[in-house]
Structure formats: structure tokens, C-alpha cells
Amino acid sequence: IAAETAAMEDGMTSEERVWQAARFLNEAHRERTPYQPLPDEMSPRDISEAYDIQEAFHELLKPERGAIVGYKVALTTTVMQQMVGFGHPASGAIFTSGVNHSPAAIKASDYVHLGAECEIAMLLDQDLPASGAPYDQESVAKAVAVLMPAFELVDDRGADYSDLFFLGVAADNSWNAGIVLGEPVADWHGIDLVAASGAMTINGQPAGEGKGGDVLGHPLEALAWLANTLADRGRSLQKDMIVMTGSIVSTKFLNQGDEVSFAIDTLGDVRLTVS
């Protein structure tokens, strides 16, 4: 209500501000311009308004990127929260055109400033409807068909992290620019996902490591958080959706020619080359 009142004082309804912001983001991505924060008159005033803008932005992206096939959860680890200066998870959508399979070759020229994050991905084999919330680790586990080692591709368009307003990043689909999925592991229930350790290499050199438990204490907690956050907005996770649970290694930015791998205990590895 406060956000809507303030928006009307600016001479625009809240819905007008939301769509103005979504069009600003869509044009910035289409023109591949360096990252600029949303102008004050359309900047989100709280996380709910950030998601309003994000959802409007999704509608503008769908003709180019295809349908939403899943979601990413950002900032599920302390290392990532410290990196961007925001102490709370956030989500973004994954589109059909952004799904790649390992070993993947991606073009540096398709991104302004490409980064990779090392994650455990989940494929759902049943819905997690809004009506079923609140969810917890145990209830969401029943919906997970397979796990996969994965990269999330992010494009921060060269943002200045020293002066970053994260609500604007959340509005900008939390910077998701695609994913790379490794081979699926169906027999995962006996795996200790908290202790599972993963390591990233770039051109054969160590680039970071972490454990599954770094993600909100357990990767399934990230899935529960996402299901509950979407339910608060009347939205549901659906069968066959992919969920990226958050990076256990801080974002590493890539250059043309880089060969990148991420291997995690018992789940295998995922690889990509930047061409």
C-alpha cells in the first residue's frame, strides 16, 4: 500500500511504474547496454514490487526466450550474499532457450559480461502447488525426480558491485542468462547433500569449492524457500520444471576460450567451453 501510495504521488499508478520498469529492462537487454540501475522513478520500493517488475519483464522476454521452464534461486549462500551485499535469497525464471546440456559450447558474444555459478539442479516430477504451502525440506523432496551438477550462467552486464541496489537486480530476473546441466542422477536419496563437496576449475586451475550444505543448510531448503515464495504470490512450481538451488562457489566471470568444469561428490560433473 505504501509503495502504491508513493507511486500515485509520483503521478503514475503502481502498475504503470511496473511496466515502465519492465520495458526499461527489456530494452537494456535487447540493446546489450552496460548495466544501469533502474531510474529512481521506477525503481522497486520493496521485494514484492521487484517481483512485480520481474514478472512483467518475463512477459516481454517470452517471445524471444520461450516459455518459463524453471527457476533459479539466488543468494542461498553467505559467500554470494556477501558478494552482492544483500542478505536474503531471491529468485528468477529460466526460459526454454537458456537450457544447455554438458558438455556445452557457448558464445562469449551472446553476453555482455558472462559469469558461471556452480550449483545442484533439481528436476521435478510432480507439482508443488501454491495450495500446498507452506513447504519444508521433507515435503519438497517427494517432488524431486533427479539431481544434476549444473552451471547457472549469469550476465551482470558489468555492474558495479560496490554500489548495487539488489532489489533492482531481483527485478532484472536476478541476472539469469541460462543454465548448463550435467547428467541426471535418479538414485540420489541416499546421498549426503550437506557434506557433498564440489570444486570448480577454469582452464585446469582451481577456481573455488564449496559444499551442498552451504546452500541454506541443505539444497532442499532452497527448493522449499522457492515453493513458498512463489506460493505467496499465488504461483506454483510444476512437474518437469528445473530448479537451480544456488551457487556453492562465488560467481566466476569467463573469457573467450575458457574451459570450465564443476565436479561434485557422487553427482558427477558439468562442463562448458566459451567460444
PDB file of C-alpha atoms in Angstrom:
ATOM      1  CA  ILE A   1       0.000   0.000   0.000  1.00  0.00           C
ATOM      2  CA  ALA A   2       2.831   2.380   0.874  1.00  0.00           C
ATOM      3  CA  ALA A   3       4.522   1.652  -2.455  1.00  0.00           C
ATOM      4  CA  GLU A   4       1.294   2.244  -4.370  1.00  0.00           C
ATOM      5  CA  THR A   5       0.612   5.490  -2.500  1.00  0.00           C
ATOM      6  CA  ALA A   6       4.107   6.743  -3.250  1.00  0.00           C
ATOM      7  CA  ALA A   7       3.749   5.756  -6.896  1.00  0.00           C
ATOM      8  CA  MET A   8       0.498   7.692  -7.238  1.00  0.00           C
ATOM      9  CA  GLU A   9       2.170  10.692  -5.669  1.00  0.00           C
ATOM     10  CA  ASP A  10       4.723  10.422  -8.496  1.00  0.00           C
ATOM     11  CA  GLY A  11       1.863  10.747 -10.993  1.00  0.00           C
ATOM     12  CA  MET A  12       1.851   7.060 -12.005  1.00  0.00           C
ATOM     13  CA  THR A  13      -0.104   4.092 -10.758  1.00  0.00           C
ATOM     14  CA  SER A  14       1.899   1.207  -9.364  1.00  0.00           C
ATOM     15  CA  GLU A  15       1.061  -0.891 -12.437  1.00  0.00           C
ATOM     16  CA  GLU A  16       2.307   1.842 -14.772  1.00  0.00           C
ATOM     17  CA  ARG A  17       5.597   2.037 -12.870  1.00  0.00           C
ATOM     18  CA  VAL A  18       5.984  -1.729 -13.029  1.00  0.00           C
ATOM     19  CA  TRP A  19       5.538  -1.873 -16.805  1.00  0.00           C
ATOM     20  CA  GLN A  20       7.747   1.157 -17.349  1.00  0.00           C
ATOM     21  CA  ALA A  21      10.499  -0.604 -15.409  1.00  0.00           C
ATOM     22  CA  ALA A  22       9.948  -3.875 -17.314  1.00  0.00           C
ATOM     23  CA  ARG A  23      10.244  -2.049 -20.643  1.00  0.00           C
ATOM     24  CA  PHE A  24      13.427  -0.314 -19.432  1.00  0.00           C
ATOM     25  CA  LEU A  25      14.979  -3.700 -18.593  1.00  0.00           C
ATOM     26  CA  ASN A  26      13.815  -5.311 -21.822  1.00  0.00           C
ATOM     27  CA  GLU A  27      15.296  -2.536 -23.950  1.00  0.00           C
ATOM     28  CA  ALA A  28      18.583  -2.636 -22.000  1.00  0.00           C
ATOM     29  CA  HIS A  29      18.932  -6.358 -22.689  1.00  0.00           C
ATOM     30  CA  ARG A  30      17.890  -6.050 -26.315  1.00  0.00           C
ATOM     31  CA  GLU A  31      20.432  -3.269 -26.885  1.00  0.00           C
ATOM     32  CA  ARG A  32      23.051  -5.100 -24.747  1.00  0.00           C
ATOM     33  CA  THR A  33      23.877  -1.947 -22.843  1.00  0.00           C
ATOM     34  CA  PRO A  34      26.129  -1.936 -19.749  1.00  0.00           C
ATOM     35  CA  TYR A  35      24.194  -2.385 -16.510  1.00  0.00           C
ATOM     36  CA  GLN A  36      22.489   0.698 -15.145  1.00  0.00           C
ATOM     37  CA  PRO A  37      20.240   0.705 -12.073  1.00  0.00           C
ATOM     38  CA  LEU A  38      16.562   1.299 -12.679  1.00  0.00           C
ATOM     39  CA  PRO A  39      15.909   5.066 -12.531  1.00  0.00           C
ATOM     40  CA  ASP A  40      14.534   6.253  -9.187  1.00  0.00           C
ATOM     41  CA  GLU A  41      11.050   6.904 -10.532  1.00  0.00           C
ATOM     42  CA  MET A  42      10.616   3.238 -11.472  1.00  0.00           C
ATOM     43  CA  SER A  43      12.945   1.516  -9.003  1.00  0.00           C
ATOM     44  CA  PRO A  44      11.256  -1.140  -6.813  1.00  0.00           C
ATOM     45  CA  ARG A  45      10.481   0.027  -3.294  1.00  0.00           C
ATOM     46  CA  ASP A  46      10.323  -3.467  -1.774  1.00  0.00           C
ATOM     47  CA  ILE A  47      10.904  -7.088  -2.783  1.00  0.00           C
ATOM     48  CA  SER A  48       7.244  -7.585  -3.703  1.00  0.00           C
ATOM     49  CA  GLU A  49       7.416  -4.748  -6.204  1.00  0.00           C
ATOM     50  CA  ALA A  50      10.715  -6.141  -7.523  1.00  0.00           C
ATOM     51  CA  TYR A  51       8.919  -9.402  -8.316  1.00  0.00           C
ATOM     52  CA  ASP A  52       6.017  -7.473  -9.898  1.00  0.00           C
ATOM     53  CA  ILE A  53       8.548  -5.895 -12.265  1.00  0.00           C
ATOM     54  CA  GLN A  54      10.291  -9.231 -12.830  1.00  0.00           C
ATOM     55  CA  GLU A  55       7.034 -10.922 -13.815  1.00  0.00           C
ATOM     56  CA  ALA A  56       6.182  -8.113 -16.247  1.00  0.00           C
ATOM     57  CA  PHE A  57       9.705  -8.389 -17.662  1.00  0.00           C
ATOM     58  CA  HIS A  58       9.136 -12.138 -18.138  1.00  0.00           C
ATOM     59  CA  GLU A  59       6.135 -11.412 -20.348  1.00  0.00           C
ATOM     60  CA  LEU A  60       8.281  -9.196 -22.565  1.00  0.00           C
ATOM     61  CA  LEU A  61      11.031 -11.852 -22.742  1.00  0.00           C
ATOM     62  CA  LYS A  62       8.851 -14.853 -23.630  1.00  0.00           C
ATOM     63  CA  PRO A  63       8.508 -14.079 -27.373  1.00  0.00           C
ATOM     64  CA  GLU A  64      12.311 -14.226 -27.679  1.00  0.00           C
ATOM     65  CA  ARG A  65      13.340 -16.704 -24.986  1.00  0.00           C
ATOM     66  CA  GLY A  66      10.374 -19.075 -24.964  1.00  0.00           C
ATOM     67  CA  ALA A  67       8.335 -20.431 -22.070  1.00  0.00           C
ATOM     68  CA  ILE A  68       9.422 -20.494 -18.436  1.00  0.00           C
ATOM     69  CA  VAL A  69      10.776 -23.996 -17.743  1.00  0.00           C
ATOM     70  CA  GLY A  70      12.029 -23.465 -14.203  1.00  0.00           C
ATOM     71  CA  TYR A  71      13.509 -21.079 -11.673  1.00  0.00           C
ATOM     72  CA  LYS A  72      16.853 -20.171 -10.164  1.00  0.00           C
ATOM     73  CA  VAL A  73      17.334 -19.335  -6.508  1.00  0.00           C
ATOM     74  CA  ALA A  74      19.990 -16.697  -5.957  1.00  0.00           C
ATOM     75  CA  LEU A  75      21.920 -15.764  -2.827  1.00  0.00           C
ATOM     76  CA  THR A  76      21.428 -19.004  -0.919  1.00  0.00           C
ATOM     77  CA  THR A  77      24.960 -18.926   0.470  1.00  0.00           C
ATOM     78  CA  THR A  78      26.817 -16.471   2.669  1.00  0.00           C
ATOM     79  CA  VAL A  79      29.555 -16.131   0.040  1.00  0.00           C
ATOM     80  CA  MET A  80      27.019 -14.985  -2.579  1.00  0.00           C
ATOM     81  CA  GLN A  81      25.156 -12.675  -0.190  1.00  0.00           C
ATOM     82  CA  GLN A  82      28.430 -11.022   0.751  1.00  0.00           C
ATOM     83  CA  MET A  83      29.371 -10.696  -2.914  1.00  0.00           C
ATOM     84  CA  VAL A  84      26.349  -8.520  -3.719  1.00  0.00           C
ATOM     85  CA  GLY A  85      25.618  -7.045  -0.291  1.00  0.00           C
ATOM     86  CA  PHE A  86      22.102  -8.445   0.127  1.00  0.00           C
ATOM     87  CA  GLY A  87      21.273 -10.854   2.949  1.00  0.00           C
ATOM     88  CA  HIS A  88      18.242 -12.627   1.535  1.00  0.00           C
ATOM     89  CA  PRO A  89      17.609 -15.169  -1.249  1.00  0.00           C
ATOM     90  CA  ALA A  90      15.886 -14.128  -4.465  1.00  0.00           C
ATOM     91  CA  SER A  91      14.501 -15.976  -7.468  1.00  0.00           C
ATOM     92  CA  GLY A  92      14.399 -15.639 -11.235  1.00  0.00           C
ATOM     93  CA  ALA A  93      12.958 -17.551 -14.181  1.00  0.00           C
ATOM     94  CA  ILE A  94      14.710 -19.947 -16.571  1.00  0.00           C
ATOM     95  CA  PHE A  95      13.482 -19.898 -20.175  1.00  0.00           C
ATOM     96  CA  THR A  96      13.445 -22.660 -22.802  1.00  0.00           C
ATOM     97  CA  SER A  97      16.159 -21.054 -24.913  1.00  0.00           C
ATOM     98  CA  GLY A  98      18.518 -20.856 -21.933  1.00  0.00           C
ATOM     99  CA  VAL A  99      18.786 -24.605 -21.254  1.00  0.00           C
ATOM    100  CA  ASN A 100      22.075 -26.202 -22.361  1.00  0.00           C
ATOM    101  CA  HIS A 101      23.458 -29.680 -21.718  1.00  0.00           C
ATOM    102  CA  SER A 102      27.029 -30.630 -20.813  1.00  0.00           C
ATOM    103  CA  PRO A 103      29.457 -30.520 -22.477  1.00  0.00           C
ATOM    104  CA  ALA A 104      28.188 -27.161 -23.721  1.00  0.00           C
ATOM    105  CA  ALA A 105      29.804 -24.621 -26.020  1.00  0.00           C
ATOM    106  CA  ILE A 106      28.503 -21.105 -25.553  1.00  0.00           C
ATOM    107  CA  LYS A 107      29.431 -17.915 -27.383  1.00  0.00           C
ATOM    108  CA  ALA A 108      31.002 -15.062 -25.434  1.00  0.00           C
ATOM    109  CA  SER A 109      29.416 -12.667 -27.923  1.00  0.00           C
ATOM    110  CA  ASP A 110      25.929 -13.659 -26.708  1.00  0.00           C
ATOM    111  CA  TYR A 111      26.600 -11.986 -23.341  1.00  0.00           C
ATOM    112  CA  VAL A 112      27.756  -8.604 -22.117  1.00  0.00           C
ATOM    113  CA  HIS A 113      29.668  -9.920 -19.068  1.00  0.00           C
ATOM    114  CA  LEU A 114      29.311 -13.676 -18.636  1.00  0.00           C
ATOM    115  CA  GLY A 115      29.659 -15.421 -15.305  1.00  0.00           C
ATOM    116  CA  ALA A 116      29.203 -19.017 -14.169  1.00  0.00           C
ATOM    117  CA  GLU A 117      27.923 -20.320 -10.849  1.00  0.00           C
ATOM    118  CA  CYS A 118      28.257 -23.903  -9.562  1.00  0.00           C
ATOM    119  CA  GLU A 119      25.030 -25.481  -8.408  1.00  0.00           C
ATOM    120  CA  ILE A 120      22.928 -28.557  -7.773  1.00  0.00           C
ATOM    121  CA  ALA A 121      19.953 -28.573 -10.145  1.00  0.00           C
ATOM    122  CA  MET A 122      16.710 -30.415  -9.463  1.00  0.00           C
ATOM    123  CA  LEU A 123      14.118 -31.741 -11.920  1.00  0.00           C
ATOM    124  CA  LEU A 124      10.593 -32.079 -10.545  1.00  0.00           C
ATOM    125  CA  ASP A 125       8.313 -35.000 -11.350  1.00  0.00           C
ATOM    126  CA  GLN A 126       5.258 -33.581  -9.618  1.00  0.00           C
ATOM    127  CA  ASP A 127       3.695 -30.208  -8.959  1.00  0.00           C
ATOM    128  CA  LEU A 128       4.295 -28.158  -5.830  1.00  0.00           C
ATOM    129  CA  PRO A 129       1.077 -26.134  -5.926  1.00  0.00           C
ATOM    130  CA  ALA A 130       0.579 -22.873  -4.071  1.00  0.00           C
ATOM    131  CA  SER A 131      -2.287 -24.545  -2.209  1.00  0.00           C
ATOM    132  CA  GLY A 132       0.183 -26.969  -0.603  1.00  0.00           C
ATOM    133  CA  ALA A 133       2.261 -24.296   1.130  1.00  0.00           C
ATOM    134  CA  PRO A 134       3.964 -23.950   3.498  1.00  0.00           C
ATOM    135  CA  TYR A 135       6.522 -26.477   2.287  1.00  0.00           C
ATOM    136  CA  ASP A 136       9.528 -27.857   4.133  1.00  0.00           C
ATOM    137  CA  GLN A 137      12.537 -29.938   3.200  1.00  0.00           C
ATOM    138  CA  GLU A 138      10.691 -33.220   3.635  1.00  0.00           C
ATOM    139  CA  SER A 139       7.609 -32.288   1.618  1.00  0.00           C
ATOM    140  CA  VAL A 140       9.516 -30.896  -1.372  1.00  0.00           C
ATOM    141  CA  ALA A 141      11.876 -33.894  -1.515  1.00  0.00           C
ATOM    142  CA  LYS A 142       8.986 -36.045  -2.732  1.00  0.00           C
ATOM    143  CA  ALA A 143       8.709 -33.933  -5.880  1.00  0.00           C
ATOM    144  CA  VAL A 144      12.368 -34.238  -6.945  1.00  0.00           C
ATOM    145  CA  ALA A 145      12.965 -36.821  -9.676  1.00  0.00           C
ATOM    146  CA  VAL A 146      16.672 -36.279 -10.347  1.00  0.00           C
ATOM    147  CA  LEU A 147      19.609 -34.115  -9.340  1.00  0.00           C
ATOM    148  CA  MET A 148      22.229 -32.735 -11.716  1.00  0.00           C
ATOM    149  CA  PRO A 149      25.508 -30.881 -11.329  1.00  0.00           C
ATOM    150  CA  ALA A 150      24.955 -27.604 -13.119  1.00  0.00           C
ATOM    151  CA  PHE A 151      26.196 -24.180 -14.048  1.00  0.00           C
ATOM    152  CA  GLU A 152      23.982 -21.164 -13.884  1.00  0.00           C
ATOM    153  CA  LEU A 153      25.002 -18.612 -16.480  1.00  0.00           C
ATOM    154  CA  VAL A 154      24.650 -15.044 -15.281  1.00  0.00           C
ATOM    155  CA  ASP A 155      25.092 -11.774 -17.143  1.00  0.00           C
ATOM    156  CA  ASP A 156      25.603  -8.826 -14.813  1.00  0.00           C
ATOM    157  CA  ARG A 157      26.365  -6.577 -17.815  1.00  0.00           C
ATOM    158  CA  GLY A 158      29.406  -5.231 -15.986  1.00  0.00           C
ATOM    159  CA  ALA A 159      27.557  -3.970 -12.906  1.00  0.00           C
ATOM    160  CA  ASP A 160      29.399  -2.050 -10.186  1.00  0.00           C
ATOM    161  CA  TYR A 161      29.121  -4.256  -7.090  1.00  0.00           C
ATOM    162  CA  SER A 162      30.331  -1.504  -4.777  1.00  0.00           C
ATOM    163  CA  ASP A 163      27.078   0.398  -5.296  1.00  0.00           C
ATOM    164  CA  LEU A 164      24.495  -2.274  -6.037  1.00  0.00           C
ATOM    165  CA  PHE A 165      20.791  -1.952  -5.188  1.00  0.00           C
ATOM    166  CA  PHE A 166      19.815  -5.586  -5.112  1.00  0.00           C
ATOM    167  CA  LEU A 167      16.057  -5.063  -5.458  1.00  0.00           C
ATOM    168  CA  GLY A 168      16.815  -3.775  -8.933  1.00  0.00           C
ATOM    169  CA  VAL A 169      18.811  -6.936  -9.653  1.00  0.00           C
ATOM    170  CA  ALA A 170      15.886  -9.079  -8.496  1.00  0.00           C
ATOM    171  CA  ALA A 171      13.627  -7.129 -10.857  1.00  0.00           C
ATOM    172  CA  ASP A 172      16.150  -7.874 -13.630  1.00  0.00           C
ATOM    173  CA  ASN A 173      15.304 -11.603 -13.372  1.00  0.00           C
ATOM    174  CA  SER A 174      18.140 -11.952 -10.847  1.00  0.00           C
ATOM    175  CA  TRP A 175      20.517 -11.813 -13.834  1.00  0.00           C
ATOM    176  CA  ASN A 176      19.771 -15.331 -15.074  1.00  0.00           C
ATOM    177  CA  ALA A 177      21.190 -15.857 -18.569  1.00  0.00           C
ATOM    178  CA  GLY A 178      20.760 -19.632 -18.884  1.00  0.00           C
ATOM    179  CA  ILE A 179      21.928 -22.921 -17.392  1.00  0.00           C
ATOM    180  CA  VAL A 180      24.143 -25.886 -18.294  1.00  0.00           C
ATOM    181  CA  LEU A 181      23.006 -29.265 -16.958  1.00  0.00           C
ATOM    182  CA  GLY A 182      25.124 -32.350 -16.294  1.00  0.00           C
ATOM    183  CA  GLU A 183      23.904 -35.951 -16.397  1.00  0.00           C
ATOM    184  CA  PRO A 184      20.857 -36.674 -14.198  1.00  0.00           C
ATOM    185  CA  VAL A 185      21.215 -38.766 -11.046  1.00  0.00           C
ATOM    186  CA  ALA A 186      17.963 -40.528 -10.130  1.00  0.00           C
ATOM    187  CA  ASP A 187      19.256 -42.537  -7.158  1.00  0.00           C
ATOM    188  CA  TRP A 188      20.046 -39.512  -5.012  1.00  0.00           C
ATOM    189  CA  HIS A 189      18.078 -40.085  -1.807  1.00  0.00           C
ATOM    190  CA  GLY A 190      20.982 -41.792  -0.051  1.00  0.00           C
ATOM    191  CA  ILE A 191      23.438 -39.015  -0.869  1.00  0.00           C
ATOM    192  CA  ASP A 192      24.504 -36.704   1.950  1.00  0.00           C
ATOM    193  CA  LEU A 193      23.842 -33.461   0.110  1.00  0.00           C
ATOM    194  CA  VAL A 194      25.030 -31.378   3.065  1.00  0.00           C
ATOM    195  CA  ALA A 195      28.502 -32.935   3.037  1.00  0.00           C
ATOM    196  CA  ALA A 196      28.791 -33.309  -0.746  1.00  0.00           C
ATOM    197  CA  SER A 197      31.760 -31.191  -1.817  1.00  0.00           C
ATOM    198  CA  GLY A 198      32.194 -29.590  -5.193  1.00  0.00           C
ATOM    199  CA  ALA A 199      35.121 -27.933  -6.942  1.00  0.00           C
ATOM    200  CA  MET A 200      35.299 -25.631  -9.936  1.00  0.00           C
ATOM    201  CA  THR A 201      38.192 -25.398 -12.362  1.00  0.00           C
ATOM    202  CA  ILE A 202      38.854 -22.910 -15.149  1.00  0.00           C
ATOM    203  CA  ASN A 203      41.417 -23.970 -17.748  1.00  0.00           C
ATOM    204  CA  GLY A 204      42.526 -26.724 -15.390  1.00  0.00           C
ATOM    205  CA  GLN A 205      43.203 -24.360 -12.480  1.00  0.00           C
ATOM    206  CA  PRO A 206      41.254 -24.432  -9.183  1.00  0.00           C
ATOM    207  CA  ALA A 207      38.635 -21.681  -9.154  1.00  0.00           C
ATOM    208  CA  GLY A 208      36.640 -22.346  -5.979  1.00  0.00           C
ATOM    209  CA  GLU A 209      34.978 -25.019  -3.900  1.00  0.00           C
ATOM    210  CA  GLY A 210      32.087 -25.489  -1.526  1.00  0.00           C
ATOM    211  CA  LYS A 211      29.622 -27.970  -0.059  1.00  0.00           C
ATOM    212  CA  GLY A 212      25.951 -28.647  -0.645  1.00  0.00           C
ATOM    213  CA  GLY A 213      25.236 -27.584   2.926  1.00  0.00           C
ATOM    214  CA  ASP A 214      26.420 -24.064   2.077  1.00  0.00           C
ATOM    215  CA  VAL A 215      23.052 -23.600   0.335  1.00  0.00           C
ATOM    216  CA  LEU A 216      20.673 -22.553   3.156  1.00  0.00           C
ATOM    217  CA  GLY A 217      21.958 -25.545   5.143  1.00  0.00           C
ATOM    218  CA  HIS A 218      20.621 -28.025   2.556  1.00  0.00           C
ATOM    219  CA  PRO A 219      19.779 -27.689  -1.166  1.00  0.00           C
ATOM    220  CA  LEU A 220      16.236 -28.902  -0.480  1.00  0.00           C
ATOM    221  CA  GLU A 221      15.778 -25.868   1.791  1.00  0.00           C
ATOM    222  CA  ALA A 222      16.339 -23.706  -1.288  1.00  0.00           C
ATOM    223  CA  LEU A 223      13.605 -25.611  -3.120  1.00  0.00           C
ATOM    224  CA  ALA A 224      11.238 -25.210  -0.158  1.00  0.00           C
ATOM    225  CA  TRP A 225      12.042 -21.492   0.038  1.00  0.00           C
ATOM    226  CA  LEU A 226      11.257 -21.108  -3.662  1.00  0.00           C
ATOM    227  CA  ALA A 227       7.993 -23.051  -3.475  1.00  0.00           C
ATOM    228  CA  ASN A 228       6.848 -20.945  -0.512  1.00  0.00           C
ATOM    229  CA  THR A 229       7.940 -17.655  -2.087  1.00  0.00           C
ATOM    230  CA  LEU A 230       6.060 -18.440  -5.295  1.00  0.00           C
ATOM    231  CA  ALA A 231       3.036 -19.588  -3.283  1.00  0.00           C
ATOM    232  CA  ASP A 232       2.964 -16.223  -1.509  1.00  0.00           C
ATOM    233  CA  ARG A 233       2.415 -14.720  -4.966  1.00  0.00           C
ATOM    234  CA  GLY A 234      -0.200 -17.310  -5.946  1.00  0.00           C
ATOM    235  CA  ARG A 235       2.200 -19.195  -8.224  1.00  0.00           C
ATOM    236  CA  SER A 236       3.195 -22.857  -8.303  1.00  0.00           C
ATOM    237  CA  LEU A 237       6.136 -24.992  -9.296  1.00  0.00           C
ATOM    238  CA  GLN A 238       5.070 -27.518 -11.906  1.00  0.00           C
ATOM    239  CA  LYS A 239       6.058 -31.016 -12.925  1.00  0.00           C
ATOM    240  CA  ASP A 240       9.076 -31.090 -15.301  1.00  0.00           C
ATOM    241  CA  MET A 241      10.365 -27.733 -14.074  1.00  0.00           C
ATOM    242  CA  ILE A 242      14.071 -27.312 -13.330  1.00  0.00           C
ATOM    243  CA  VAL A 243      15.167 -25.607 -10.122  1.00  0.00           C
ATOM    244  CA  MET A 244      18.663 -24.220  -9.633  1.00  0.00           C
ATOM    245  CA  THR A 245      19.341 -24.208  -5.899  1.00  0.00           C
ATOM    246  CA  GLY A 246      22.118 -21.608  -5.625  1.00  0.00           C
ATOM    247  CA  SER A 247      25.846 -21.402  -6.106  1.00  0.00           C
ATOM    248  CA  ILE A 248      28.260 -23.020  -3.673  1.00  0.00           C
ATOM    249  CA  VAL A 249      31.125 -21.082  -5.302  1.00  0.00           C
ATOM    250  CA  SER A 250      31.167 -17.318  -5.796  1.00  0.00           C
ATOM    251  CA  THR A 251      30.479 -16.213  -9.371  1.00  0.00           C
ATOM    252  CA  LYS A 252      33.437 -16.541 -11.710  1.00  0.00           C
ATOM    253  CA  PHE A 253      33.486 -14.381 -14.820  1.00  0.00           C
ATOM    254  CA  LEU A 254      34.601 -16.028 -18.033  1.00  0.00           C
ATOM    255  CA  ASN A 255      36.511 -15.084 -21.148  1.00  0.00           C
ATOM    256  CA  GLN A 256      36.511 -16.368 -24.688  1.00  0.00           C
ATOM    257  CA  GLY A 257      38.484 -19.628 -24.850  1.00  0.00           C
ATOM    258  CA  ASP A 258      37.859 -20.620 -21.223  1.00  0.00           C
ATOM    259  CA  GLU A 259      37.194 -24.273 -20.440  1.00  0.00           C
ATOM    260  CA  VAL A 260      35.234 -24.645 -17.220  1.00  0.00           C
ATOM    261  CA  SER A 261      34.235 -27.658 -15.146  1.00  0.00           C
ATOM    262  CA  PHE A 262      32.413 -28.276 -11.889  1.00  0.00           C
ATOM    263  CA  ALA A 263      32.551 -31.683 -10.202  1.00  0.00           C
ATOM    264  CA  ILE A 264      30.595 -32.584  -7.076  1.00  0.00           C
ATOM    265  CA  ASP A 265      30.783 -35.758  -4.976  1.00  0.00           C
ATOM    266  CA  THR A 266      28.538 -38.578  -6.198  1.00  0.00           C
ATOM    267  CA  LEU A 267      26.718 -36.349  -8.699  1.00  0.00           C
ATOM    268  CA  GLY A 268      29.367 -36.195 -11.421  1.00  0.00           C
ATOM    269  CA  ASP A 269      30.460 -33.135 -13.334  1.00  0.00           C
ATOM    270  CA  VAL A 270      29.340 -30.471 -15.776  1.00  0.00           C
ATOM    271  CA  ARG A 271      31.493 -28.762 -18.414  1.00  0.00           C
ATOM    272  CA  LEU A 272      31.337 -25.770 -20.697  1.00  0.00           C
ATOM    273  CA  THR A 273      33.586 -24.025 -23.186  1.00  0.00           C
ATOM    274  CA  VAL A 274      33.332 -20.342 -24.068  1.00  0.00           C
ATOM    275  CA  SER A 275      33.837 -19.909 -27.814  1.00  0.00           C
TER     276      SER A 275
END
